[in-house]
PDB file of C-alpha atoms in Angstrom:
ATOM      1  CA  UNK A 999      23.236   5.484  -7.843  1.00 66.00           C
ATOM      2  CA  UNK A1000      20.958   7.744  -5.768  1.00 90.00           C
ATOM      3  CA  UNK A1001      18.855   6.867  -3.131  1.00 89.00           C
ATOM      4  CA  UNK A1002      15.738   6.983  -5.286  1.00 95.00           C
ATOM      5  CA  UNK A1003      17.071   4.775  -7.870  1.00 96.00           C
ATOM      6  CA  UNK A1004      18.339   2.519  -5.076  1.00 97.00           C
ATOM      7  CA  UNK A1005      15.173   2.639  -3.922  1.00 98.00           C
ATOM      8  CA  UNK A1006      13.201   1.855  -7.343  1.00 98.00           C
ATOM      9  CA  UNK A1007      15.534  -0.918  -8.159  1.00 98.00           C
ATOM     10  CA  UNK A1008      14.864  -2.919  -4.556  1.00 98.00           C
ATOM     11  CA  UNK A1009      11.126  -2.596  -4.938  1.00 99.00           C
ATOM     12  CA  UNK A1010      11.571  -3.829  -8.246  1.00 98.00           C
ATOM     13  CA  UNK A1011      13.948  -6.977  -7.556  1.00 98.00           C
ATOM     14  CA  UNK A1012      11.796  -7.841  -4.659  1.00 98.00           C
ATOM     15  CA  UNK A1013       8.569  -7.078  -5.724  1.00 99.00           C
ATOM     16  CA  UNK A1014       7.175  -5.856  -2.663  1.00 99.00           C
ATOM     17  CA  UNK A1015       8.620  -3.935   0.559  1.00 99.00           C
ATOM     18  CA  UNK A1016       7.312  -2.913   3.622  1.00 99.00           C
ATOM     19  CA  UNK A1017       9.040   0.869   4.103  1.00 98.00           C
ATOM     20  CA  UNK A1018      10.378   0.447   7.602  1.00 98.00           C
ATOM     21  CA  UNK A1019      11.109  -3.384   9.147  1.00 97.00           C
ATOM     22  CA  UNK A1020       8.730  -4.632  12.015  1.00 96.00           C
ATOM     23  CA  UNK A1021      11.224  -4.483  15.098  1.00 94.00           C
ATOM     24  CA  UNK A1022      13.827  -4.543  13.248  1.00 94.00           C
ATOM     25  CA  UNK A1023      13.266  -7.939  12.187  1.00 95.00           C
ATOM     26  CA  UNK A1024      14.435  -9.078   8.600  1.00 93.00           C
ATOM     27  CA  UNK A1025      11.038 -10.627   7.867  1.00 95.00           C
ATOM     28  CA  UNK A1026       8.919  -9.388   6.482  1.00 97.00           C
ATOM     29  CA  UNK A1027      11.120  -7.918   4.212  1.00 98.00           C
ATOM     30  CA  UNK A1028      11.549  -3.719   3.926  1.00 98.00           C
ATOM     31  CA  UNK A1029      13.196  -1.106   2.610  1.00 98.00           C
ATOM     32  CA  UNK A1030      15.048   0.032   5.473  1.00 97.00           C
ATOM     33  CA  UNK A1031      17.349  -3.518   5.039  1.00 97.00           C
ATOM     34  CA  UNK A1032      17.521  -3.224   1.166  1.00 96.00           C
ATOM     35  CA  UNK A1033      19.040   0.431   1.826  1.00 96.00           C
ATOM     36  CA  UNK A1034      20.646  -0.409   5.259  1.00 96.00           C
ATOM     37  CA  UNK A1035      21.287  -3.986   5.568  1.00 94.00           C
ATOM     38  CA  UNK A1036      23.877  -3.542   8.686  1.00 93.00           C
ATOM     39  CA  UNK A1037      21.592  -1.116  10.211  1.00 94.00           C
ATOM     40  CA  UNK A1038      19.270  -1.824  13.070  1.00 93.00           C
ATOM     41  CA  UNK A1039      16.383   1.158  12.278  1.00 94.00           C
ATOM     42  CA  UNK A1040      15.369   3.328  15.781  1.00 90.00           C
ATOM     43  CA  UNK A1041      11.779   4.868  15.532  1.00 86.00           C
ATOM     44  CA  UNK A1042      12.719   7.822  16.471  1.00 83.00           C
ATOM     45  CA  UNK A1043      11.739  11.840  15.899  1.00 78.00           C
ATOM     46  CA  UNK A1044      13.653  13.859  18.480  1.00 81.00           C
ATOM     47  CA  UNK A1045      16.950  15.373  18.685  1.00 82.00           C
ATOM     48  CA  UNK A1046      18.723  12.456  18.384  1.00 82.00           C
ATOM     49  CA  UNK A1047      16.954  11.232  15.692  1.00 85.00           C
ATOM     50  CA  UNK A1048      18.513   8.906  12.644  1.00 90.00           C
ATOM     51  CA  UNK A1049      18.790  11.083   9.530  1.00 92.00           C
ATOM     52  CA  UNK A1050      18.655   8.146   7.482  1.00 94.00           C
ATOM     53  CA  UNK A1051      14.941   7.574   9.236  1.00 94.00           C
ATOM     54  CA  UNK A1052      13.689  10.704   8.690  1.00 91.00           C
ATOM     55  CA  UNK A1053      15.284  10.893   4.699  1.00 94.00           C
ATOM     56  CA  UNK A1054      13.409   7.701   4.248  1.00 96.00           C
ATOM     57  CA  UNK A1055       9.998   8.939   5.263  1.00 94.00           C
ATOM     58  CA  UNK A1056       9.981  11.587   2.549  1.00 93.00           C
ATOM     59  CA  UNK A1057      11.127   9.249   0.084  1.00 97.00           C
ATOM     60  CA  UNK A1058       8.541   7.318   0.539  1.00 97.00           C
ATOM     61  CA  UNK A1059       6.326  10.095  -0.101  1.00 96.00           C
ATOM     62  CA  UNK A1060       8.918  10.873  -3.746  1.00 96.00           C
ATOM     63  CA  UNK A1061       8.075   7.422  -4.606  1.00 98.00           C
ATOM     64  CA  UNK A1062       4.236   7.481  -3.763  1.00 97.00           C
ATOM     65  CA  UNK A1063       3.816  10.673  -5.859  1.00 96.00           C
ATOM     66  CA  UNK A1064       6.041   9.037  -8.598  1.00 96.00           C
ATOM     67  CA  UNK A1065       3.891   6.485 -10.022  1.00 97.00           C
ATOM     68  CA  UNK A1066       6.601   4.103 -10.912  1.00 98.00           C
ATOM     69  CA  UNK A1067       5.809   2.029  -7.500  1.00 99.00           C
ATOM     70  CA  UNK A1068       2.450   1.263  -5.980  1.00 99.00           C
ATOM     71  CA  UNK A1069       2.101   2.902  -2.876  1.00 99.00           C
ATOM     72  CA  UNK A1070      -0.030   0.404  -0.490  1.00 99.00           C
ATOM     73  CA  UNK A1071      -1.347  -0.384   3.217  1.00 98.00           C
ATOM     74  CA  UNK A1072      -2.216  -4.048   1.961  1.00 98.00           C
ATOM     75  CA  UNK A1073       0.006  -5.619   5.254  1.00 98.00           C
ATOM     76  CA  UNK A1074      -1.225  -4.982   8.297  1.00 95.00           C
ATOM     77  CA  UNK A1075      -1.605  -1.449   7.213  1.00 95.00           C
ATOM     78  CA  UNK A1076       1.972  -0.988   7.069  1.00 97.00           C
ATOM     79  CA  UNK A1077       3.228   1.510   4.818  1.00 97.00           C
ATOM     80  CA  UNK A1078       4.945  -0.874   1.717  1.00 98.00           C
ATOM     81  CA  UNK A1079       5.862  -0.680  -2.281  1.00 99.00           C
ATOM     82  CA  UNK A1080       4.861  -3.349  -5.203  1.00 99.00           C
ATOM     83  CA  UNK A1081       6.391  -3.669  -8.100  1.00 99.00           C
ATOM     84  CA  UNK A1082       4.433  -2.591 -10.786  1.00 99.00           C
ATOM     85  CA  UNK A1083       4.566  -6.165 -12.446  1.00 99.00           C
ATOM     86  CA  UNK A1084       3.876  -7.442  -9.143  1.00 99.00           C
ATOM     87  CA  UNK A1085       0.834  -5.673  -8.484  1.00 99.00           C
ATOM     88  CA  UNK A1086      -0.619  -6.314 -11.567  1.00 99.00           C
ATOM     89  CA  UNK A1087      -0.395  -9.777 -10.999  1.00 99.00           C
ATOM     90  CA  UNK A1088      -2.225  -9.861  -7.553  1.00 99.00           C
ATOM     91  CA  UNK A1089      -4.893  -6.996  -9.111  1.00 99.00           C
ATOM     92  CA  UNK A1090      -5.875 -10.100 -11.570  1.00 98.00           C
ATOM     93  CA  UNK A1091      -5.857 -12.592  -8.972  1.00 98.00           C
ATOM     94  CA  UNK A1092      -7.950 -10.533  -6.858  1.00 98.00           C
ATOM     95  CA  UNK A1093     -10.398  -9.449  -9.842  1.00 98.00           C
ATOM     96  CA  UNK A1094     -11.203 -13.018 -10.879  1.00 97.00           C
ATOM     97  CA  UNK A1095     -13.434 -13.179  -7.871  1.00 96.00           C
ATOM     98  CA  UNK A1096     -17.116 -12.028  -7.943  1.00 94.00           C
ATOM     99  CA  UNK A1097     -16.662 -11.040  -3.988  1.00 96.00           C
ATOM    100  CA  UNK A1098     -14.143  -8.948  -4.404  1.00 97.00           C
ATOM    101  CA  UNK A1099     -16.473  -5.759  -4.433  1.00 97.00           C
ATOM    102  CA  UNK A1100     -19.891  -7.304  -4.117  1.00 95.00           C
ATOM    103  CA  UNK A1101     -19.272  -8.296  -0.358  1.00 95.00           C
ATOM    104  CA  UNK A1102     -17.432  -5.181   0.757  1.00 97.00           C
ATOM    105  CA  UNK A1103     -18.491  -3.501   3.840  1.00 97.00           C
ATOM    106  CA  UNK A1104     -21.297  -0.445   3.390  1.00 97.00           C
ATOM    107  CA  UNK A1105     -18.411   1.781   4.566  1.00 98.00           C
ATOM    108  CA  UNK A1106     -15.975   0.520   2.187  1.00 98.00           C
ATOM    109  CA  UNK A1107     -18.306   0.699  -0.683  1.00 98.00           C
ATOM    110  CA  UNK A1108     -18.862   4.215   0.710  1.00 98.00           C
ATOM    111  CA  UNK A1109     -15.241   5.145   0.214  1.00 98.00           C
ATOM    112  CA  UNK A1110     -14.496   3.202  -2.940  1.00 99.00           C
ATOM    113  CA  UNK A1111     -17.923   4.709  -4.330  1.00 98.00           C
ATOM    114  CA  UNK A1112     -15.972   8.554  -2.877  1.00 98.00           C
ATOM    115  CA  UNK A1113     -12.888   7.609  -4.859  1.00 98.00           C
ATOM    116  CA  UNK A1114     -14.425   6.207  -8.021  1.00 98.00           C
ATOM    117  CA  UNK A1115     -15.720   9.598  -8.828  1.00 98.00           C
ATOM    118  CA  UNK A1116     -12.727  11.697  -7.611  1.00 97.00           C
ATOM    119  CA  UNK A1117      -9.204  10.336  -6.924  1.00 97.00           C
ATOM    120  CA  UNK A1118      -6.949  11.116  -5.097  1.00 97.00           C
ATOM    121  CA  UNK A1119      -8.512  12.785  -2.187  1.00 96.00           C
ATOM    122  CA  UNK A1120      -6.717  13.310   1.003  1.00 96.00           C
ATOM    123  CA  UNK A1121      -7.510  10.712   4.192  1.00 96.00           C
ATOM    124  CA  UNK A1122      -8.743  13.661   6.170  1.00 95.00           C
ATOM    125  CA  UNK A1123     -11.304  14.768   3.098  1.00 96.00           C
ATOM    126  CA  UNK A1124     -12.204  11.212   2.296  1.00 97.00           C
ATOM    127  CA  UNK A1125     -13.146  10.815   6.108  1.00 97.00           C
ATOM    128  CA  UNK A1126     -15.465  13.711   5.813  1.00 97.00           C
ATOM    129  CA  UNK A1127     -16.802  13.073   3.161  1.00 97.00           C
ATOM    130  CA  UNK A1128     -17.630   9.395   4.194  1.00 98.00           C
ATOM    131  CA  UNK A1129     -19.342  10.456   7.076  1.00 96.00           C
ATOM    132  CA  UNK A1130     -16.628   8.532   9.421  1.00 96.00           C
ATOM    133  CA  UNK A1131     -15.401  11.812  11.226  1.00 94.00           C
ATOM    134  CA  UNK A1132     -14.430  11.637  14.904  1.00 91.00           C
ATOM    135  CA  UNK A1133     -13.162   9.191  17.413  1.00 91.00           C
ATOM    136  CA  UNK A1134     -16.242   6.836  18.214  1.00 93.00           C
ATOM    137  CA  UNK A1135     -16.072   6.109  14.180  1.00 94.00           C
ATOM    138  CA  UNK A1136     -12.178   5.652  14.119  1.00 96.00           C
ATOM    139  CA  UNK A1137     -12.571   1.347  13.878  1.00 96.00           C
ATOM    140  CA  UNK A1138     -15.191   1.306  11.455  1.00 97.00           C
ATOM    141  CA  UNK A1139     -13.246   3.978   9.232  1.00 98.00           C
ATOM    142  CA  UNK A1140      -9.764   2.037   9.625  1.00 97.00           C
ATOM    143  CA  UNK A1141     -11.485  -1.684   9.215  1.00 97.00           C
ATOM    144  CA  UNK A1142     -13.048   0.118   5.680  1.00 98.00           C
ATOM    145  CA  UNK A1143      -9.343   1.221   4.451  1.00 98.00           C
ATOM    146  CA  UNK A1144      -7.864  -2.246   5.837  1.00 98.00           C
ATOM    147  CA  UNK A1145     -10.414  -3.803   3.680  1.00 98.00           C
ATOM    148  CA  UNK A1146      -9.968  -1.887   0.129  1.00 99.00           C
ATOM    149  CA  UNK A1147      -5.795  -2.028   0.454  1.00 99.00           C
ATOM    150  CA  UNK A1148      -6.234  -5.961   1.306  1.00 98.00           C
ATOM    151  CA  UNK A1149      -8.214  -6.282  -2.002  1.00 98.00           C
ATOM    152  CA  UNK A1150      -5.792  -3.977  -4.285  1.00 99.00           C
ATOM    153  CA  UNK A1151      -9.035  -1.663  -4.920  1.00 99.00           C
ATOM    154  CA  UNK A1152      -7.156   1.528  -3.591  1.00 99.00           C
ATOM    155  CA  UNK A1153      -3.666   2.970  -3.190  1.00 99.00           C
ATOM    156  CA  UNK A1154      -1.434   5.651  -1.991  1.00 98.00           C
ATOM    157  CA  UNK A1155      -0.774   8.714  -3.737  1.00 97.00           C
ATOM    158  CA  UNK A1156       1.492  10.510  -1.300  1.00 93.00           C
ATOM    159  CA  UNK A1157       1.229  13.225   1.333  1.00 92.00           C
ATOM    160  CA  UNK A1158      -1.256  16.882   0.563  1.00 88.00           C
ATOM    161  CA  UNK A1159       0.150  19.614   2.729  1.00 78.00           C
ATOM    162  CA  UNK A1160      -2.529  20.629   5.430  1.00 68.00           C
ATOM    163  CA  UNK A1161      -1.013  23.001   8.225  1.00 54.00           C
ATOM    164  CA  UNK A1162      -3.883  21.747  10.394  1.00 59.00           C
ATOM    165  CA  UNK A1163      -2.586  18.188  10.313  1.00 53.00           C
ATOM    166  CA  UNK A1164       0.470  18.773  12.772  1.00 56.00           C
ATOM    167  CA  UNK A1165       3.769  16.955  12.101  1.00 60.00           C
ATOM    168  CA  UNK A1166       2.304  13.915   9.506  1.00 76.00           C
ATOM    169  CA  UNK A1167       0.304  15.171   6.733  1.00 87.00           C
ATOM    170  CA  UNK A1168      -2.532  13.396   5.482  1.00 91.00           C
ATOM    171  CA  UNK A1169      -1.846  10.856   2.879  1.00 94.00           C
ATOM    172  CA  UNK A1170      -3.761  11.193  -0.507  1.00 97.00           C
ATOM    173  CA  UNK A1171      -5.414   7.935  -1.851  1.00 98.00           C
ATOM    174  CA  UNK A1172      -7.278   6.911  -4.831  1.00 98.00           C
ATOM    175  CA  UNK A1173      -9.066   4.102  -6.663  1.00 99.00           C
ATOM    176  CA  UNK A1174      -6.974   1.795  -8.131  1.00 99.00           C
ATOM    177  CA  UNK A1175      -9.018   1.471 -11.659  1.00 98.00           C
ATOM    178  CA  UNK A1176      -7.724   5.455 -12.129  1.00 98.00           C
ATOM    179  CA  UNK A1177      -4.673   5.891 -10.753  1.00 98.00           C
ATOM    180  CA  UNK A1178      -3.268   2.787 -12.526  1.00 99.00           C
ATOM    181  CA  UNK A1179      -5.548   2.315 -14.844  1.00 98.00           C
ATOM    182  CA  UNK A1180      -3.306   0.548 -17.326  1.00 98.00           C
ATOM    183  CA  UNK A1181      -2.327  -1.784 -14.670  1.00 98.00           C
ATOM    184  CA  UNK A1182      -6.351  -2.330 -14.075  1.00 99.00           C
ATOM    185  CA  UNK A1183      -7.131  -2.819 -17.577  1.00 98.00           C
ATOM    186  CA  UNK A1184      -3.785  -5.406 -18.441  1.00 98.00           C
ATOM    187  CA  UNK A1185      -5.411  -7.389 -15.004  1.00 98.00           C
ATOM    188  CA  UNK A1186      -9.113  -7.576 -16.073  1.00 97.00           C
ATOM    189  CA  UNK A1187      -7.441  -9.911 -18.564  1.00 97.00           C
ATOM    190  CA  UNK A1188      -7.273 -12.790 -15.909  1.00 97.00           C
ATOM    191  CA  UNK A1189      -4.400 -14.411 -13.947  1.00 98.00           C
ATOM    192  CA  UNK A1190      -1.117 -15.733 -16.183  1.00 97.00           C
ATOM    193  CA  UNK A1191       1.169 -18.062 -15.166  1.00 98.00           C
ATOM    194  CA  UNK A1192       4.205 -15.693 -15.507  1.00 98.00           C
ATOM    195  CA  UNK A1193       2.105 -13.371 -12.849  1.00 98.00           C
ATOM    196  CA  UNK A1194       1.600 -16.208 -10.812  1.00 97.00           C
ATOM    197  CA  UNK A1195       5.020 -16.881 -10.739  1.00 98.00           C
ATOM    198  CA  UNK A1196       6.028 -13.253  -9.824  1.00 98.00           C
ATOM    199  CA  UNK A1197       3.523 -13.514  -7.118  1.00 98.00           C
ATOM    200  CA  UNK A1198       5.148 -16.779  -5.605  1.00 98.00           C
ATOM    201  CA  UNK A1199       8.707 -14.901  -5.610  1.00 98.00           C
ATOM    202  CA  UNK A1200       7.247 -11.853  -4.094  1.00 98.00           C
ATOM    203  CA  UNK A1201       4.906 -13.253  -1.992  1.00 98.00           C
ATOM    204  CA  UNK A1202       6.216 -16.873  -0.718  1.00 98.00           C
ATOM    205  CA  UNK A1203       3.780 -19.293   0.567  1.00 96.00           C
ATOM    206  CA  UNK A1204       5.548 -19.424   4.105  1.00 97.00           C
ATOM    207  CA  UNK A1205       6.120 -15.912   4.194  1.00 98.00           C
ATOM    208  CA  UNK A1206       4.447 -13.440   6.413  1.00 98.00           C
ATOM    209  CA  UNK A1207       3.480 -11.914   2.949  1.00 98.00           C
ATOM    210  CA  UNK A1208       2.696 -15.142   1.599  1.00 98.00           C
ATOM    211  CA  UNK A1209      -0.081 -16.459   4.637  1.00 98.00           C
ATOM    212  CA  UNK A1210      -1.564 -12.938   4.756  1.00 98.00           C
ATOM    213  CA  UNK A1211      -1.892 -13.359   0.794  1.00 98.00           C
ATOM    214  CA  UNK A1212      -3.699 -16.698   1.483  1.00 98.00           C
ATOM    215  CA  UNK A1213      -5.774 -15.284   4.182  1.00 98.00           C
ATOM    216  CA  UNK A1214      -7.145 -12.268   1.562  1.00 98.00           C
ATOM    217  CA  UNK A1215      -8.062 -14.736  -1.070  1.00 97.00           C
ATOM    218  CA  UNK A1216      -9.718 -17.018   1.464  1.00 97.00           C
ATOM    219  CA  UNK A1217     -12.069 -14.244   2.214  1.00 95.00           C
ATOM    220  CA  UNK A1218     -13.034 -14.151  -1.369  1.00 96.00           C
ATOM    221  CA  UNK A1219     -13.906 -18.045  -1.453  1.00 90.00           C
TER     222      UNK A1219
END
Protein backbone atom coordinates (compact mmCIF):
# COMPACT_ATOMS: atom_id res chain seq x y z
CA UNK A 1 0.00 0.00 0.00
CA UNK A 2 1.26 3.49 -0.92
CA UNK A 3 1.61 6.28 1.14
CA UNK A 4 -1.56 7.91 -0.15
CA UNK A 5 -3.67 4.98 0.44
CA UNK A 6 -2.00 4.65 3.85
CA UNK A 7 -2.83 7.89 4.26
CA UNK A 8 -6.69 7.72 3.12
CA UNK A 9 -7.24 4.65 5.13
CA UNK A 10 -5.93 6.40 8.69
CA UNK A 11 -8.08 9.44 8.12
CA UNK A 12 -10.75 7.18 7.48
CA UNK A 13 -10.37 4.68 10.59
CA UNK A 14 -9.85 7.64 12.77
CA UNK A 15 -12.02 10.05 11.49
CA UNK A 16 -10.04 12.99 11.99
CA UNK A 17 -6.11 13.81 12.04
CA UNK A 18 -4.17 16.62 12.72
CA UNK A 19 -1.21 16.39 9.77
CA UNK A 20 1.82 16.81 11.97
CA UNK A 21 1.61 15.93 16.06
CA UNK A 22 1.81 18.96 18.55
CA UNK A 23 5.43 18.36 20.08
CA UNK A 24 5.49 15.28 19.24
CA UNK A 25 2.92 14.36 21.59
CA UNK A 26 0.48 11.38 20.74
CA UNK A 27 -2.57 13.49 21.60
CA UNK A 28 -4.15 14.93 19.78
CA UNK A 29 -3.92 12.39 17.40
CA UNK A 30 -2.03 13.00 13.67
CA UNK A 31 -0.91 11.67 10.79
CA UNK A 32 2.64 11.77 11.34
CA UNK A 33 2.00 8.70 14.21
CA UNK A 34 -0.54 6.80 11.97
CA UNK A 35 2.38 6.79 9.21
CA UNK A 36 5.32 6.84 11.74
CA UNK A 37 4.29 5.52 14.98
CA UNK A 38 8.12 4.93 16.27
CA UNK A 39 9.05 8.21 14.93
CA UNK A 40 9.52 11.33 16.95
CA UNK A 41 8.72 14.17 13.92
CA UNK A 42 11.64 17.25 13.85
CA UNK A 43 10.20 20.55 12.31
CA UNK A 44 12.70 20.98 10.29
CA UNK A 45 13.55 22.58 6.53
CA UNK A 46 17.33 22.72 6.18
CA UNK A 47 19.93 20.45 5.07
CA UNK A 48 19.38 18.05 7.46
CA UNK A 49 15.95 17.94 7.07
CA UNK A 50 13.59 14.58 7.53
CA UNK A 51 12.48 13.44 4.06
CA UNK A 52 9.64 11.81 5.52
CA UNK A 53 8.63 15.62 6.82
CA UNK A 54 8.96 17.23 3.83
CA UNK A 55 7.06 14.05 1.65
CA UNK A 56 4.30 14.57 4.10
CA UNK A 57 3.73 18.25 3.48
CA UNK A 58 2.96 17.67 -0.19
CA UNK A 59 0.78 14.92 0.57
CA UNK A 60 -1.15 16.81 2.40
CA UNK A 61 -1.57 19.09 -0.37
CA UNK A 62 -2.42 15.39 -2.85
CA UNK A 63 -5.03 14.79 -0.36
CA UNK A 64 -6.48 18.43 -0.07
CA UNK A 65 -6.78 18.62 -3.89
CA UNK A 66 -8.26 15.03 -3.85
CA UNK A 67 -11.57 15.49 -2.45
CA UNK A 68 -11.80 12.17 -0.81
CA UNK A 69 -10.72 13.91 2.71
CA UNK A 70 -11.79 17.25 4.07
CA UNK A 71 -9.04 19.45 4.26
CA UNK A 72 -9.60 21.72 7.58
CA UNK A 73 -8.02 24.37 10.13
CA UNK A 74 -11.02 23.55 12.60
CA UNK A 75 -8.17 22.83 15.70
CA UNK A 76 -6.38 25.48 16.69
CA UNK A 77 -5.78 26.21 13.10
CA UNK A 78 -3.75 23.25 12.72
CA UNK A 79 -3.56 21.78 9.45
CA UNK A 80 -5.91 18.25 9.93
CA UNK A 81 -8.18 15.63 7.72
CA UNK A 82 -11.99 14.39 8.48
CA UNK A 83 -13.37 11.65 7.29
CA UNK A 84 -15.87 12.30 4.93
CA UNK A 85 -18.57 10.47 7.14
CA UNK A 86 -17.16 12.28 9.92
CA UNK A 87 -17.54 15.61 8.67
CA UNK A 88 -20.82 15.20 7.60
CA UNK A 89 -21.83 14.38 10.86
CA UNK A 90 -20.40 17.53 12.66
CA UNK A 91 -21.68 19.78 9.34
CA UNK A 92 -25.35 18.63 10.71
CA UNK A 93 -24.59 19.19 14.18
CA UNK A 94 -23.30 22.49 13.46
CA UNK A 95 -26.27 23.42 10.93
CA UNK A 96 -29.04 22.67 13.43
CA UNK A 97 -28.17 25.93 15.07
CA UNK A 98 -29.70 29.30 13.95
CA UNK A 99 -26.19 31.05 15.16
CA UNK A 100 -24.19 29.28 13.22
CA UNK A 101 -24.05 32.06 10.41
CA UNK A 102 -26.36 34.68 11.82
CA UNK A 103 -23.79 35.68 14.62
CA UNK A 104 -20.61 35.48 12.57
CA UNK A 105 -18.24 38.27 12.70
CA UNK A 106 -18.71 41.21 9.78
CA UNK A 107 -15.32 39.93 8.56
CA UNK A 108 -16.26 36.42 8.47
CA UNK A 109 -19.49 37.07 6.78
CA UNK A 110 -17.23 39.12 4.47
CA UNK A 111 -15.21 36.08 3.51
CA UNK A 112 -17.93 33.45 3.56
CA UNK A 113 -20.10 36.07 1.47
CA UNK A 114 -16.30 36.12 -1.02
CA UNK A 115 -16.46 32.34 -1.16
CA UNK A 116 -20.18 31.77 -1.63
CA UNK A 117 -19.94 33.36 -4.98
CA UNK A 118 -16.52 31.97 -6.08
CA UNK A 119 -14.73 28.98 -4.47
CA UNK A 120 -11.86 28.15 -4.14
CA UNK A 121 -9.88 31.28 -4.11
CA UNK A 122 -6.40 31.42 -2.87
CA UNK A 123 -5.71 32.92 0.98
CA UNK A 124 -3.66 35.67 -0.55
CA UNK A 125 -6.74 36.65 -3.15
CA UNK A 126 -9.38 36.10 -0.54
CA UNK A 127 -7.35 38.60 1.75
CA UNK A 128 -7.52 41.16 -0.94
CA UNK A 129 -10.42 40.86 -1.80
CA UNK A 130 -11.77 41.09 1.86
CA UNK A 131 -10.17 44.17 2.40
CA UNK A 132 -7.89 42.50 5.32
CA UNK A 133 -4.47 43.18 3.48
CA UNK A 134 -1.40 44.06 5.55
CA UNK A 135 -0.02 43.54 8.97
CA UNK A 136 -2.16 45.89 11.32
CA UNK A 137 -5.27 43.65 9.87
CA UNK A 138 -3.41 40.23 10.32
CA UNK A 139 -5.71 39.32 13.88
CA UNK A 140 -8.88 40.36 12.60
CA UNK A 141 -8.22 38.37 9.21
CA UNK A 142 -6.92 35.12 11.16
CA UNK A 143 -9.80 35.40 14.09
CA UNK A 144 -12.37 35.51 10.69
CA UNK A 145 -10.75 32.10 9.20
CA UNK A 146 -10.50 30.61 12.92
CA UNK A 147 -14.12 31.32 13.07
CA UNK A 148 -15.56 29.77 9.61
CA UNK A 149 -13.13 26.37 10.00
CA UNK A 150 -14.51 26.12 13.80
CA UNK A 151 -18.08 26.13 12.32
CA UNK A 152 -17.38 23.62 9.23
CA UNK A 153 -18.55 26.65 6.84
CA UNK A 154 -15.17 26.53 4.84
CA UNK A 155 -12.35 24.16 3.90
CA UNK A 156 -9.09 23.56 2.27
CA UNK A 157 -8.62 22.98 -1.23
CA UNK A 158 -4.85 22.70 -1.46
CA UNK A 159 -1.91 24.88 -2.43
CA UNK A 160 -2.17 27.56 -6.02
CA UNK A 161 1.35 28.12 -7.21
CA UNK A 162 2.28 31.92 -6.75
CA UNK A 163 6.15 32.59 -7.30
CA UNK A 164 5.59 35.70 -5.18
CA UNK A 165 4.65 33.64 -2.14
CA UNK A 166 8.31 32.39 -1.30
CA UNK A 167 8.81 28.82 0.00
CA UNK A 168 4.81 28.03 1.22
CA UNK A 169 2.31 28.72 -1.33
CA UNK A 170 -0.91 30.05 -0.53
CA UNK A 171 -3.52 27.57 0.32
CA UNK A 172 -6.83 27.67 -1.76
CA UNK A 173 -10.13 27.57 0.29
CA UNK A 174 -13.72 27.46 -0.41
CA UNK A 175 -17.24 27.36 1.00
CA UNK A 176 -18.19 24.30 2.27
CA UNK A 177 -21.96 24.26 0.68
CA UNK A 178 -19.82 23.99 -2.94
CA UNK A 179 -16.99 22.19 -2.53
CA UNK A 180 -18.88 19.36 -0.76
CA UNK A 181 -21.98 20.05 -1.60
CA UNK A 182 -23.32 16.53 -1.32
CA UNK A 183 -21.93 16.35 2.07
CA UNK A 184 -23.93 19.88 2.75
CA UNK A 185 -27.07 18.74 1.34
CA UNK A 186 -27.03 14.84 3.19
CA UNK A 187 -26.34 17.32 6.62
CA UNK A 188 -29.19 19.88 6.14
CA UNK A 189 -31.10 16.68 6.90
CA UNK A 190 -30.40 17.04 10.74
CA UNK A 191 -28.17 15.13 13.21
CA UNK A 192 -28.57 10.97 13.27
CA UNK A 193 -27.65 8.92 15.84
CA UNK A 194 -25.20 6.83 13.71
CA UNK A 195 -23.40 10.46 13.04
CA UNK A 196 -23.48 11.11 16.51
CA UNK A 197 -21.88 8.09 17.21
CA UNK A 198 -19.07 8.62 14.60
CA UNK A 199 -18.61 11.95 16.16
CA UNK A 200 -18.10 10.44 19.77
CA UNK A 201 -15.35 7.94 18.25
CA UNK A 202 -13.70 10.68 16.39
CA UNK A 203 -14.09 13.28 18.61
CA UNK A 204 -14.08 11.84 22.40
CA UNK A 205 -15.56 13.86 25.08
CA UNK A 206 -12.14 14.02 27.06
CA UNK A 207 -10.20 14.50 24.11
CA UNK A 208 -8.42 17.60 23.10
CA UNK A 209 -10.74 17.17 19.98
CA UNK A 210 -13.56 16.35 22.03
CA UNK A 211 -13.48 19.78 24.66
CA UNK A 212 -12.63 22.00 21.67
CA UNK A 213 -15.82 20.29 19.98
CA UNK A 214 -17.80 21.26 23.15
CA UNK A 215 -16.36 24.65 23.28
CA UNK A 216 -17.63 25.36 19.31
CA UNK A 217 -21.10 24.23 20.04
CA UNK A 218 -21.21 26.23 23.26
CA UNK A 219 -20.71 29.29 21.22
CA UNK A 220 -23.75 28.42 19.26
CA UNK A 221 -26.01 28.10 22.53
Amino acid sequence: MNATRKALAAIERRGALLVYPVENRAEPPSLWRELYPRSPMRWAWDQDADPRVVALWHLREQLARSREVVYSKWWRGRAMFFSQPVFEALLADLRAHDRLIADLSPEARTILDLLEEDSPISTKELRKRADLQGRWLERPWTRAMTELFARGLIVGTGEVDDATSGAFPPLAVGATRWIFEDLWVAAGEGPTDAGRALLARALPPSSAFGKHWAKVLERLR
